[in-house]
Coordinates of C-alpha atoms in Angstrom, one line a residue:
Chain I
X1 CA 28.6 0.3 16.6
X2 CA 25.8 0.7 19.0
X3 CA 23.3 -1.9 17.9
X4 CA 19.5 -1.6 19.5
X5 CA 17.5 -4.9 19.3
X6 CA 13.8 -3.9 20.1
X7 CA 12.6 -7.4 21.7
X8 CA 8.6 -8.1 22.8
X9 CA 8.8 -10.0 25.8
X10 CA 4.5 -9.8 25.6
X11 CA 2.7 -12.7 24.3
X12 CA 5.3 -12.6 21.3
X13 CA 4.8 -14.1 17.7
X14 CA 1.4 -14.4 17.8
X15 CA 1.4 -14.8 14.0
X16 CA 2.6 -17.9 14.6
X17 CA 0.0 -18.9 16.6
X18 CA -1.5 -22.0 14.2
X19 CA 1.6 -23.2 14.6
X20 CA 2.6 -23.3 18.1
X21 CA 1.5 -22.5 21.2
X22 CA 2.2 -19.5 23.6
X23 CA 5.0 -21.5 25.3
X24 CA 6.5 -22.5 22.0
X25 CA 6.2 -18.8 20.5
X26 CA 8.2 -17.7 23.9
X27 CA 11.0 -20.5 23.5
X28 CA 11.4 -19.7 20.1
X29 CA 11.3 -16.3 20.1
X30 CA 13.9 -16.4 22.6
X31 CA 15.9 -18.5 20.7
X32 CA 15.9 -16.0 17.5
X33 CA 16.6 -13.0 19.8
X34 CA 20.0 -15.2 20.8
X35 CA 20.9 -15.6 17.2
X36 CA 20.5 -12.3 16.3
X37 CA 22.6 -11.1 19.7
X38 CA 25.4 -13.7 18.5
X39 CA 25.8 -12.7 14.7
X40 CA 25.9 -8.6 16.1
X41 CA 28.6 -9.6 18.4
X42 CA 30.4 -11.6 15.6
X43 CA 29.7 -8.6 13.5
X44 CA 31.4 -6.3 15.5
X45 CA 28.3 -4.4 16.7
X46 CA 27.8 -3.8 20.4
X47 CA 24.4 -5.2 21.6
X48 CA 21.5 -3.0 23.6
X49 CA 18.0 -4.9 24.2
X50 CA 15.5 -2.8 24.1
X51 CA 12.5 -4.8 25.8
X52 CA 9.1 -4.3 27.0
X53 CA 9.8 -6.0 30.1
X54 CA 13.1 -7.3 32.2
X55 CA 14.3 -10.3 30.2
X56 CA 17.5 -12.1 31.4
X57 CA 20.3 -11.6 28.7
X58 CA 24.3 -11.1 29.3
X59 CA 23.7 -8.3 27.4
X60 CA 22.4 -4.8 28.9
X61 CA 18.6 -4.7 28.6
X62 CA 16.8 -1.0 28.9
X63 CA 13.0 -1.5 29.6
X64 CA 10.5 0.5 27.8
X65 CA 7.0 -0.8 27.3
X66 CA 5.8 1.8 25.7
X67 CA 5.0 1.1 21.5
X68 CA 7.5 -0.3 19.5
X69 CA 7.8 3.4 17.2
X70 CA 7.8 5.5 20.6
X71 CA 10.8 3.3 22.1
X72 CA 12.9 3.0 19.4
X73 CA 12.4 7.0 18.9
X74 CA 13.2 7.6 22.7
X75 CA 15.9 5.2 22.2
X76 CA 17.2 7.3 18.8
X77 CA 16.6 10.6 20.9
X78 CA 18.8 10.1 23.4
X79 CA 21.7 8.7 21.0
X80 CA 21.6 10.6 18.2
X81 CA 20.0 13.5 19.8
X82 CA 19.4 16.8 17.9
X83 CA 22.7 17.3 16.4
X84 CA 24.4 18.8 20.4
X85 CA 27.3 17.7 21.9
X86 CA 25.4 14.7 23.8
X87 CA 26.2 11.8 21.2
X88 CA 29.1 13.9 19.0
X89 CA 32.4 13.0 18.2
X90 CA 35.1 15.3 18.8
X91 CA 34.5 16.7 14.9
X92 CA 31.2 16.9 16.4
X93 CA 30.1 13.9 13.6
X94 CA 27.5 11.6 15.5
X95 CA 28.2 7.9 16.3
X96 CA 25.9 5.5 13.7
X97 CA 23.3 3.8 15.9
X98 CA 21.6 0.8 14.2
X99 CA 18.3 -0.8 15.3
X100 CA 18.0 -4.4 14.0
X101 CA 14.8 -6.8 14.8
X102 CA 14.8 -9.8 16.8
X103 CA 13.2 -12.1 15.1
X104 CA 15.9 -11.9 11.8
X105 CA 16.9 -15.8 12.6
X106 CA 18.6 -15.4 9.2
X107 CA 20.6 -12.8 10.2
X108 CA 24.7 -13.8 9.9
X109 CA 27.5 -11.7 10.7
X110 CA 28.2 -11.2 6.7
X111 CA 24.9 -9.5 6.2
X112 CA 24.7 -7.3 9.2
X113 CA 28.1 -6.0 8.4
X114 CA 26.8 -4.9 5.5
X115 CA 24.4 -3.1 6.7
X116 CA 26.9 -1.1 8.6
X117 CA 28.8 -0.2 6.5
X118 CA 26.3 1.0 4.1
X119 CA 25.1 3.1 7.8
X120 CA 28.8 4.4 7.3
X121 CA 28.2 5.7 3.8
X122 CA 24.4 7.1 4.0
X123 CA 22.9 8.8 6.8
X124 CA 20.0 6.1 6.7
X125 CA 20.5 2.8 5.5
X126 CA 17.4 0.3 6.0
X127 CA 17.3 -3.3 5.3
X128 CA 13.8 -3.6 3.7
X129 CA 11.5 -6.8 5.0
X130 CA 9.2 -8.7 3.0
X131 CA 5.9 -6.8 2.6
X132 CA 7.5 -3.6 2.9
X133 CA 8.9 -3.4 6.5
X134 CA 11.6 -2.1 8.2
X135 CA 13.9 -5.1 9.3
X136 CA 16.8 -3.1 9.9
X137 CA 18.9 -0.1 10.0
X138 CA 21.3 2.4 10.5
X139 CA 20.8 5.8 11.2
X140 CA 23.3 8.9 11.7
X141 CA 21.1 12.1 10.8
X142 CA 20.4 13.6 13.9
X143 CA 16.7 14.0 12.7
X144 CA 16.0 11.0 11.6
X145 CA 13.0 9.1 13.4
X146 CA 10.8 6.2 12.6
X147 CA 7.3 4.9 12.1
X148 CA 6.9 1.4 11.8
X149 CA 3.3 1.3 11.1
X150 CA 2.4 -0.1 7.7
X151 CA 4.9 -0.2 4.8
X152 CA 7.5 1.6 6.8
X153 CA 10.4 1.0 4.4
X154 CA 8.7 3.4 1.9
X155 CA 7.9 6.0 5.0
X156 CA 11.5 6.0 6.5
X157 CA 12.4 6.1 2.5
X158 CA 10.1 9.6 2.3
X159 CA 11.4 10.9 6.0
X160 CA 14.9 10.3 5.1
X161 CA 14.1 12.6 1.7
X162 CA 12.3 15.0 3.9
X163 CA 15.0 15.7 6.7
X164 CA 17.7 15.8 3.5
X165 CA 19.3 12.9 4.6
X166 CA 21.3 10.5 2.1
X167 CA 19.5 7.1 1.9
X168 CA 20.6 3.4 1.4
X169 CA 19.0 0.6 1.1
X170 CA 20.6 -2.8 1.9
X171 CA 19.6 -5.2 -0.7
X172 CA 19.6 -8.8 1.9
X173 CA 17.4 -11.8 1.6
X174 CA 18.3 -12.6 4.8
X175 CA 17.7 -9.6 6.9
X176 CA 15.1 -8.9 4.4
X177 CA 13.1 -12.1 6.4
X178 CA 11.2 -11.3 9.4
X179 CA 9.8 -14.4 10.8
X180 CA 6.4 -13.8 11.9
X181 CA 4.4 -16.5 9.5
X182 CA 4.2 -20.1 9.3
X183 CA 5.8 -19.6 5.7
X184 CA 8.6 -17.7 7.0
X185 CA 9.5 -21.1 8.9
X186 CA 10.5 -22.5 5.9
X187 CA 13.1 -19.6 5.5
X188 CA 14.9 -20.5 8.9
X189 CA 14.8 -24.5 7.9
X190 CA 17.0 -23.7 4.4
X191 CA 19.0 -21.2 6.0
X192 CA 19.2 -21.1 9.3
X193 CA 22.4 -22.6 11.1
X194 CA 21.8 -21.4 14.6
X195 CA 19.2 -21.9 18.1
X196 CA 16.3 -21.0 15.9
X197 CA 16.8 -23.8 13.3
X198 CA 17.5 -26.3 16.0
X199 CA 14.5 -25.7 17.5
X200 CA 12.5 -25.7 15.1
X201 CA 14.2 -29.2 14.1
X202 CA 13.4 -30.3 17.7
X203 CA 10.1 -29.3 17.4
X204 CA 9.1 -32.1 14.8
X205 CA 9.3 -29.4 11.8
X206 CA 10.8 -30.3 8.5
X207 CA 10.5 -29.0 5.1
X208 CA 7.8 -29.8 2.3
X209 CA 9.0 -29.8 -1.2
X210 CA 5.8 -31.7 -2.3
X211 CA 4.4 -28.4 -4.0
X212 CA 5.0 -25.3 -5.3
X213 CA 7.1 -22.8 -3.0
X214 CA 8.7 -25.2 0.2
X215 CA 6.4 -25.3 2.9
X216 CA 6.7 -26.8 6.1
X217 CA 5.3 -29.8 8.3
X218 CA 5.3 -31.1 11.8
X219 CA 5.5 -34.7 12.9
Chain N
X1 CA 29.2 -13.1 -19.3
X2 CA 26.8 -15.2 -21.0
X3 CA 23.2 -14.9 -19.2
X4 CA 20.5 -17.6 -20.0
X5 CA 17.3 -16.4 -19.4
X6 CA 14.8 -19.2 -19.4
X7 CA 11.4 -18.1 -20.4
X8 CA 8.5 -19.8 -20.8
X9 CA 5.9 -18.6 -23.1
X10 CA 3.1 -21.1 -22.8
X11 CA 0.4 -20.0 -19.5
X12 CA 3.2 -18.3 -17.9
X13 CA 2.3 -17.1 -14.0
X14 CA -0.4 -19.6 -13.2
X15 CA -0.4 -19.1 -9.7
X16 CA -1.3 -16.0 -10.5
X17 CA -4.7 -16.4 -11.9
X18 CA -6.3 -15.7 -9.0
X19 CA -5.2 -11.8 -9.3
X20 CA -4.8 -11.8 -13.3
X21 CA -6.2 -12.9 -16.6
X22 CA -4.5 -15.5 -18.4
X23 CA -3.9 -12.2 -21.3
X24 CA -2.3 -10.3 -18.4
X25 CA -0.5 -12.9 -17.1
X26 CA 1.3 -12.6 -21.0
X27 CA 1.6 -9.0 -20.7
X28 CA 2.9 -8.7 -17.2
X29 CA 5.3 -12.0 -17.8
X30 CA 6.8 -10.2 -21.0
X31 CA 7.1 -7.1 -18.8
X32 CA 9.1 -8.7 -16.3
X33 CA 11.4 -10.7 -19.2
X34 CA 12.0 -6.8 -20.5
X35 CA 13.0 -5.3 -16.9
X36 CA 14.9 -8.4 -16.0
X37 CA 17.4 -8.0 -19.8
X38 CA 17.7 -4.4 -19.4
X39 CA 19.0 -4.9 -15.7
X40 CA 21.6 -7.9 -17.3
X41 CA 22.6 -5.5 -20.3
X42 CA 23.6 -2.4 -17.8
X43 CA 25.3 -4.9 -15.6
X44 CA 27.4 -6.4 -18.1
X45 CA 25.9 -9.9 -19.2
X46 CA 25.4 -11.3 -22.7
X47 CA 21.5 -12.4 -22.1
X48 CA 20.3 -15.3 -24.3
X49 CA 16.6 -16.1 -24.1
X50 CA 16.2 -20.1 -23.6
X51 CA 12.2 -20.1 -24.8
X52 CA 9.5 -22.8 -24.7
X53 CA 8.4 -20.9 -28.3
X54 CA 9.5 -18.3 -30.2
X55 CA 9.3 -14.7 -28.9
X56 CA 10.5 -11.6 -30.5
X57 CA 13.4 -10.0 -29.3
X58 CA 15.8 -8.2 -29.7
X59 CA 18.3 -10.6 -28.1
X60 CA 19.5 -14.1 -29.1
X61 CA 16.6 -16.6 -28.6
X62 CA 17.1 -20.8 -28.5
X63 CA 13.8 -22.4 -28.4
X64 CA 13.3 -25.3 -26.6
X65 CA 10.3 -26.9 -25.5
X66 CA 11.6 -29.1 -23.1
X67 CA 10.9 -29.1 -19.0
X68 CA 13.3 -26.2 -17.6
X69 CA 15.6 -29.0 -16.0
X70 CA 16.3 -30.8 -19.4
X71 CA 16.8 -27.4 -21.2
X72 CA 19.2 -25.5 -19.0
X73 CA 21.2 -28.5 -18.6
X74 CA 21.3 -28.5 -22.4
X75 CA 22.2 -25.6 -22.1
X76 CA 25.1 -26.1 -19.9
X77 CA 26.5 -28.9 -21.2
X78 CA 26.9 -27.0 -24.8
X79 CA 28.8 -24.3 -23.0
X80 CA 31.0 -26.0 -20.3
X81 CA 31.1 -29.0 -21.7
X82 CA 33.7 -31.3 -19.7
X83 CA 36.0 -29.4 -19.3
X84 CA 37.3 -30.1 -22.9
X85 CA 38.4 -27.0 -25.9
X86 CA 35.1 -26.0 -26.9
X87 CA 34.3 -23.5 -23.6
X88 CA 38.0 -23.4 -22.1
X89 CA 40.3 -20.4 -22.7
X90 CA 43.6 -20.0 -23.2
X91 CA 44.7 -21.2 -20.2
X92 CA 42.1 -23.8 -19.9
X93 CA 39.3 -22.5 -17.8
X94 CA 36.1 -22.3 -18.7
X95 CA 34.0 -19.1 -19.0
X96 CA 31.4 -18.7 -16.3
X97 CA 27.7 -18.8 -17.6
X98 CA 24.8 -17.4 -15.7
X99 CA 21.0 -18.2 -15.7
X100 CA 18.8 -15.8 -14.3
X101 CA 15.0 -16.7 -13.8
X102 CA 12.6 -14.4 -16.2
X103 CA 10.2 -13.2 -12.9
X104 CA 13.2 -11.3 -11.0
X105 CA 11.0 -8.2 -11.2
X106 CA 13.4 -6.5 -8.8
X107 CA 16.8 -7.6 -10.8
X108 CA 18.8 -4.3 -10.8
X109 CA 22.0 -4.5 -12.4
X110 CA 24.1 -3.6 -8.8
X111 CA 22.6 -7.3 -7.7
X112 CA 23.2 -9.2 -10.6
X113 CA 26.8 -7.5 -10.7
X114 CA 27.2 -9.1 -7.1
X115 CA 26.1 -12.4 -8.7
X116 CA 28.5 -12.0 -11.4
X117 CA 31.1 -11.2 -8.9
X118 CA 30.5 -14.3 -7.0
X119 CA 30.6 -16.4 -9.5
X120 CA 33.8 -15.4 -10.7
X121 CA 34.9 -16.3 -7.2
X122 CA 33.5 -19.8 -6.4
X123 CA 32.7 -22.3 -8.6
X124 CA 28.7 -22.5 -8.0
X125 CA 27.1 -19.1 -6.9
X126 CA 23.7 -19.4 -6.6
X127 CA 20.6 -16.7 -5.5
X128 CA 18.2 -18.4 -3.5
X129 CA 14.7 -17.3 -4.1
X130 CA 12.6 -17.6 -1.2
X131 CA 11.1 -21.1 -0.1
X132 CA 13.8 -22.6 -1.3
X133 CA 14.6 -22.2 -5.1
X134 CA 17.2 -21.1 -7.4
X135 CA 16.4 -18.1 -8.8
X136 CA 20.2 -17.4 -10.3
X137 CA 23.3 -18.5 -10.8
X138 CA 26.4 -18.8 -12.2
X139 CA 28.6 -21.6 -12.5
X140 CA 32.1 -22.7 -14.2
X141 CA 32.5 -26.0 -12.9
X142 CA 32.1 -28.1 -16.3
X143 CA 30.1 -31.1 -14.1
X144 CA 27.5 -28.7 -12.3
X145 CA 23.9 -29.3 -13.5
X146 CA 21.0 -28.3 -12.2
X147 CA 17.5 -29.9 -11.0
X148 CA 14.8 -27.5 -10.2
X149 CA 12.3 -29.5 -8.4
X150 CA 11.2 -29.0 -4.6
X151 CA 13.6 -26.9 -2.7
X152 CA 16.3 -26.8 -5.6
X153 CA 18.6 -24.4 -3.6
X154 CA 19.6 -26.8 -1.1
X155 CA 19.8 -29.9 -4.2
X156 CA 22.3 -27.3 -5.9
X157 CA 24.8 -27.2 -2.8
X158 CA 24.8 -30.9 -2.7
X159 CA 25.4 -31.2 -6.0
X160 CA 28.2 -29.0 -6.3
X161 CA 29.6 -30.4 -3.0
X162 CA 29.5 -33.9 -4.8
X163 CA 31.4 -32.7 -7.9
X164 CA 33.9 -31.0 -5.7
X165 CA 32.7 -27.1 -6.8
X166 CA 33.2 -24.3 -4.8
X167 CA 30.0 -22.7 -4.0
X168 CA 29.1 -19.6 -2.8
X169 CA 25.1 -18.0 -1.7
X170 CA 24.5 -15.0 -2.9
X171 CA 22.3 -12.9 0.1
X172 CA 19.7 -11.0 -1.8
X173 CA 16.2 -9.9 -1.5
X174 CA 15.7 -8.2 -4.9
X175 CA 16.9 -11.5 -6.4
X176 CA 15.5 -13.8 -4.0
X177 CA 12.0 -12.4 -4.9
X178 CA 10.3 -14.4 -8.2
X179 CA 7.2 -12.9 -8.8
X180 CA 5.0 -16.1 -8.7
X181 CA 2.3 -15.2 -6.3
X182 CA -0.2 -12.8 -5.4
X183 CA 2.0 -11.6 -1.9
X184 CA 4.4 -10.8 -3.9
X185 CA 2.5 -8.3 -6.2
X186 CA 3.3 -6.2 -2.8
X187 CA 7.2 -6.1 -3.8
X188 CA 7.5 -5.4 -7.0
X189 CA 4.9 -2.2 -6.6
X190 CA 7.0 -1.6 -3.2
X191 CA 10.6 -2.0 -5.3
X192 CA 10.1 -2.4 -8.8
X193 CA 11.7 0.7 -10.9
X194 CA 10.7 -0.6 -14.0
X195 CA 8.1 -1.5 -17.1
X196 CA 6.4 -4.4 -14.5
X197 CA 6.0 -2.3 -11.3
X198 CA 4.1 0.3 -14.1
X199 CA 2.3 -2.7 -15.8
X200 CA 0.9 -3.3 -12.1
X201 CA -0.1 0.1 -11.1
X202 CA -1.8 0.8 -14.6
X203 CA -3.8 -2.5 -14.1
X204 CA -5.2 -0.9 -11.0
X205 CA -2.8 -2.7 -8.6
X206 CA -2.3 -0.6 -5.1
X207 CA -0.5 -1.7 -2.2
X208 CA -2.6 -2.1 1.1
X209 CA -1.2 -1.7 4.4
X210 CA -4.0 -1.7 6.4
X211 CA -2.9 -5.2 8.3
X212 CA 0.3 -6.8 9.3
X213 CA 2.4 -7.3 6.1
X214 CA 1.4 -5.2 3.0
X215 CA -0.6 -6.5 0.5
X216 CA -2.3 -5.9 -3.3
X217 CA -5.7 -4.8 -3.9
X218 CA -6.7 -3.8 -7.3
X219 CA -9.6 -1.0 -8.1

């Protein structure tokens, strides 16, 4: 499966930015992107960075610096097209396309080959983020187009309804966490096992148990 | 399968007092207690209410006023035992018992089945919630006990890696989210299906996208 990871090469993270600097935010950023490109790979998905400027990846990278809705549609357009013989099998079904984030440093091969193969069942299958995002999916209805402004699960939810394409949603605490918070740091120090963890590690971070929900703290 | 529902009935939800009254902290806590037993009933569980005081139910109810720690393992240890005849079956093995947190606003009964599952399959499964705690799990293994301080998710896989259990995560958002704060207000009115999400919205609660993730306001 075709697998699109839209990737901000533009002063990225910047959420983050009581936590670490600009130089940081770039290193680690980069180092979630690589996690994320490893588990597709393991997960049997075929890698495509989509980025808003040339990054250098052994993957191939299209560049499109245009808002994150507009690429991903162009990108979506041109695959999935409307329904013609451009992206149709030879039973003239179209080829799922999925479109997963690159900052899901949670993401492991088990959870993204879920998502697929809920994309296999439903014509759109999203991986809802906390705080009502879209952290994920898989699309296969020709018509089916995104807008990740606001609470975007519950608007791809409604423009999957609209088109009359069957909707899934993938029920995963890890692809379900974006990390674009200092709390969502916390989330890669329990769980993650790849380049984001470790540097995070390296960084002096650690985990604070002293109250309430785990938090983190740097040396 | 036998489903322990701790549920604490004295100032329940007091990180939520910023957002609630301590009345409707009581209503909305009972509301979730409801959503979360239907959601074990249609998946197939046995629930038990393990309460700080007696509430009115109509399923079994222990009362015991004890920290959560002290009662759940109480709770354990009276059905798996140590391995002796009281909770072995024919052959021996000991019938898995689950314990699934009262705040699981998004509980539906295909994730708990998928708990169930993998805790017929491993030893220790466990749910984590997010920032690091155990939200539910099921376990068999007659030494497993739990300790729900600090970031109890990662204490549970050492534990049952010291005991020599099996243990398994189980990778979802619905159950991963306790409703203990006001952020996450936002997912039960995004996802809940049930008597909490309607609890929220007749109390005024609305969710607000107008910046990065989505929040609550209230009218």
């Amino acid at each position: 499966m075709e697998v699109i990871v839209p990737f901000s090469t533009d002063r990225p993270k910047s959420r983050l930015s009581d936590a670490l600097s600009p130089e940081e935010r770039r290193e680690f950023a980069r180092a979630m992107l690589d996690d994320v490109l490893d588990a597709v790979v393991a997960a049997g998905g075929d890698p495509r960075i989509l980025a808003t400027d040339a990054v250098d990846l052994d993957h191939p990278v299209t560049v499109d610096d245009r808002p994150l809705t507009t690429a991903v549609n162009a990108a979506l357009g041109a695959r999935l097209g409307t329904g013609g013989e451009d992206g149709a099998g030879i039973d003239g079904s179209l080829e799922p396309v999925a479109v997963v984030m690159a900052d899901l440093a949670l993401a492991t091969p088990a959870a993204l080959r879920r998502l697929f193969e809920a994309g296999r069942d439903a014509d759109v299958a999203v991986a809802p983020g906390r705080g009502g995002g879209t952290n994920a999916f898989v699309a296969t209805h020709p018509e089916f187009r995104v807008d990740y402004h606001g609470a975007s699960y519950l608007d791809h939810r409604e423009i999957a309804a609209e088109i009359g394409a069957d909707f899934a949603a993938v029920d995963s605490h890890r692809l379900g966490t974006d990390v674009d918070e200092p709390a969502d740091l916390a989330e890669v120090l329990i769980h993650g096992e790849g380049r984001a963890a470790t540097w995070l590690r390296g960084a002096g971070f650690a985990l604070d148990a002293s109250e309430g929900r785990v938090a983190v703290t740097r040396e």
